[in-house]
PDB file of C-alpha atoms in Angstrom:
ATOM      1  CA  MET Z   1     -16.434 -91.599  26.090  1.00 79.00           C
ATOM      2  CA  ILE Z   2     -19.283 -91.425  23.593  1.00 86.00           C
ATOM      3  CA  ALA Z   3     -19.025 -87.643  23.556  1.00 85.00           C
ATOM      4  CA  ILE Z   4     -15.347 -87.828  22.602  1.00 83.00           C
ATOM      5  CA  PHE Z   5     -16.040 -90.199  19.734  1.00 83.00           C
ATOM      6  CA  ALA Z   6     -18.905 -87.969  18.617  1.00 88.00           C
ATOM      7  CA  ALA Z   7     -16.484 -85.044  18.645  1.00 87.00           C
ATOM      8  CA  LEU Z   8     -14.004 -87.047  16.547  1.00 86.00           C
ATOM      9  CA  VAL Z   9     -16.698 -87.879  14.024  1.00 90.00           C
ATOM     10  CA  ALA Z  10     -17.815 -84.244  13.897  1.00 91.00           C
ATOM     11  CA  VAL Z  11     -14.246 -83.083  13.256  1.00 90.00           C
ATOM     12  CA  LEU Z  12     -13.813 -85.693  10.531  1.00 92.00           C
ATOM     13  CA  VAL Z  13     -17.041 -84.575   8.860  1.00 94.00           C
ATOM     14  CA  ALA Z  14     -15.820 -80.991   9.049  1.00 92.00           C
ATOM     15  CA  ILE Z  15     -12.534 -82.028   7.428  1.00 93.00           C
ATOM     16  CA  VAL Z  16     -14.402 -83.644   4.542  1.00 94.00           C
ATOM     17  CA  MET Z  17     -16.378 -80.446   4.001  1.00 93.00           C
ATOM     18  CA  LEU Z  18     -13.172 -78.374   4.240  1.00 92.00           C
ATOM     19  CA  ILE Z  19     -11.462 -80.552   1.654  1.00 94.00           C
ATOM     20  CA  THR Z  20     -14.395 -79.868  -0.650  1.00 94.00           C
ATOM     21  CA  ARG Z  21     -13.977 -76.158  -0.002  1.00 92.00           C
ATOM     22  CA  ALA Z  22     -10.228 -76.342  -0.597  1.00 92.00           C
ATOM     23  CA  LEU Z  23     -10.742 -78.060  -3.928  1.00 93.00           C
ATOM     24  CA  THR Z  24     -13.572 -75.862  -5.201  1.00 92.00           C
ATOM     25  CA  GLY Z  25     -13.001 -72.528  -3.451  1.00 83.00           C
ATOM     26  CA  PRO Z  26     -13.796 -69.597  -5.686  1.00 89.00           C
ATOM     27  CA  THR Z  27     -10.632 -67.696  -4.722  1.00 89.00           C
ATOM     28  CA  ILE Z  28      -7.162 -68.737  -3.666  1.00 87.00           C
ATOM     29  CA  PHE Z  29      -7.689 -67.161  -0.255  1.00 87.00           C
ATOM     30  CA  ASP Z  30     -10.770 -69.313   0.333  1.00 89.00           C
ATOM     31  CA  ARG Z  31      -8.641 -72.336  -0.440  1.00 91.00           C
ATOM     32  CA  LEU Z  32      -5.868 -71.152   1.874  1.00 90.00           C
ATOM     33  CA  LEU Z  33      -8.348 -70.573   4.675  1.00 91.00           C
ATOM     34  CA  ALA Z  34      -9.778 -74.061   4.149  1.00 92.00           C
ATOM     35  CA  VAL Z  35      -6.321 -75.650   4.290  1.00 91.00           C
ATOM     36  CA  ASN Z  36      -5.470 -73.689   7.434  1.00 91.00           C
ATOM     37  CA  THR Z  37      -8.700 -74.823   9.040  1.00 92.00           C
ATOM     38  CA  ILE Z  38      -7.940 -78.426   8.085  1.00 93.00           C
ATOM     39  CA  GLY Z  39      -4.681 -78.023  10.000  1.00 91.00           C
ATOM     40  CA  ASN Z  40      -6.571 -76.746  13.013  1.00 91.00           C
ATOM     41  CA  ALA Z  41      -8.978 -79.676  12.794  1.00 92.00           C
ATOM     42  CA  ALA Z  42      -6.021 -82.052  12.660  1.00 91.00           C
ATOM     43  CA  ILE Z  43      -4.742 -80.482  15.866  1.00 91.00           C
ATOM     44  CA  LEU Z  44      -8.110 -81.181  17.467  1.00 90.00           C
ATOM     45  CA  ILE Z  45      -7.953 -84.795  16.326  1.00 90.00           C
ATOM     46  CA  VAL Z  46      -4.453 -85.214  17.776  1.00 90.00           C
ATOM     47  CA  ALA Z  47      -5.567 -83.686  21.074  1.00 89.00           C
ATOM     48  CA  LEU Z  48      -8.711 -85.821  21.269  1.00 86.00           C
ATOM     49  CA  TYR Z  49      -6.758 -88.950  20.374  1.00 87.00           C
ATOM     50  CA  GLY Z  50      -4.237 -88.189  23.092  1.00 89.00           C
ATOM     51  CA  PHE Z  51      -7.048 -87.635  25.572  1.00 86.00           C
ATOM     52  CA  VAL Z  52      -8.728 -90.918  24.660  1.00 85.00           C
ATOM     53  CA  GLY Z  53      -5.450 -92.824  24.763  1.00 87.00           C
ATOM     54  CA  GLY Z  54      -4.405 -91.304  28.075  1.00 89.00           C
ATOM     55  CA  ARG Z  55      -1.293 -89.743  26.546  1.00 90.00           C
ATOM     56  CA  PRO Z  56      -1.079 -86.078  27.467  1.00 87.00           C
ATOM     57  CA  ASP Z  57       2.156 -85.695  25.495  1.00 88.00           C
ATOM     58  CA  PHE Z  58       0.060 -85.551  22.333  1.00 90.00           C
ATOM     59  CA  ILE Z  59      -0.860 -82.017  23.364  1.00 90.00           C
ATOM     60  CA  ASP Z  60       2.773 -81.058  22.760  1.00 91.00           C
ATOM     61  CA  LEU Z  61       2.566 -82.545  19.282  1.00 91.00           C
ATOM     62  CA  GLY Z  62      -0.604 -80.594  18.637  1.00 90.00           C
ATOM     63  CA  LEU Z  63       0.991 -77.351  19.794  1.00 92.00           C
ATOM     64  CA  THR Z  64       4.011 -77.966  17.567  1.00 93.00           C
ATOM     65  CA  TYR Z  65       1.779 -78.645  14.613  1.00 91.00           C
ATOM     66  CA  ALA Z  66      -0.210 -75.492  15.397  1.00 92.00           C
ATOM     67  CA  LEU Z  67       2.987 -73.449  15.307  1.00 93.00           C
ATOM     68  CA  LEU Z  68       3.973 -74.973  11.966  1.00 93.00           C
ATOM     69  CA  ASN Z  69       0.470 -74.320  10.620  1.00 91.00           C
ATOM     70  CA  TYR Z  70       0.657 -70.687  11.743  1.00 90.00           C
ATOM     71  CA  VAL Z  71       4.089 -70.071  10.232  1.00 92.00           C
ATOM     72  CA  GLY Z  72       3.161 -71.891   7.037  1.00 91.00           C
ATOM     73  CA  THR Z  73       0.047 -69.807   6.547  1.00 88.00           C
ATOM     74  CA  PHE Z  74       2.007 -66.577   6.871  1.00 88.00           C
ATOM     75  CA  ALA Z  75       4.700 -67.883   4.525  1.00 89.00           C
ATOM     76  CA  VAL Z  76       2.100 -68.629   1.865  1.00 88.00           C
ATOM     77  CA  LEU Z  77       0.479 -65.224   2.372  1.00 86.00           C
ATOM     78  CA  LYS Z  78       3.877 -63.540   2.017  1.00 86.00           C
ATOM     79  CA  PHE Z  79       4.480 -65.526  -1.153  1.00 86.00           C
ATOM     80  CA  PHE Z  80       1.147 -64.341  -2.551  1.00 84.00           C
ATOM     81  CA  ARG Z  81       1.968 -60.751  -1.684  1.00 83.00           C
ATOM     82  CA  SER Z  82       5.574 -60.454  -2.882  1.00 82.00           C
ATOM     83  CA  GLY Z  83       6.040 -63.416  -5.202  1.00 78.00           C
ATOM     84  CA  ALA Z  84       8.971 -64.830  -3.238  1.00 74.00           C
ATOM     85  CA  LEU Z  85       9.565 -65.883   0.346  1.00 72.00           C
ATOM     86  CA  GLY Z  86      12.970 -64.230   0.853  1.00 75.00           C
ATOM     87  CA  ALA Z  87      12.394 -61.043  -1.092  1.00 58.00           C
ATOM     88  CA  THR Z  88      12.705 -57.696   0.615  1.00 63.00           C
ATOM     89  CA  THR Z  89      11.297 -54.413  -0.578  1.00 60.00           C
ATOM     90  CA  ASP Z  90      14.747 -53.348  -1.888  1.00 59.00           C
ATOM     91  CA  GLU Z  91      15.014 -56.451  -4.057  1.00 55.00           C
ATOM     92  CA  ASN Z  92      11.535 -55.894  -5.445  1.00 54.00           C
ATOM     93  CA  ALA Z  93      12.357 -52.298  -6.424  1.00 52.00           C
ATOM     94  CA  SER Z  94      15.339 -53.223  -8.634  1.00 50.00           C
TER      95      SER Z  94
END
């Protein structure tokens, strides 16, 4: 049980450092990577909390959040690339 709480503390410390990176990143991609990693750390916290509480259904919540984090990251990257989320190459040409 002590190892799980140590893991929770380590993830929380990592989140604090990632927030610092997200706020002061030299480029926008560094900030995006930091925010994506914060999402992954949140998934770890949800999974560890579910393990500690004896609720395995929290793994499903973590997987759902991971999917949203994945899709959100690609949506932001597409926005950076094309300037809009729904734009196609034909719309950009005209």
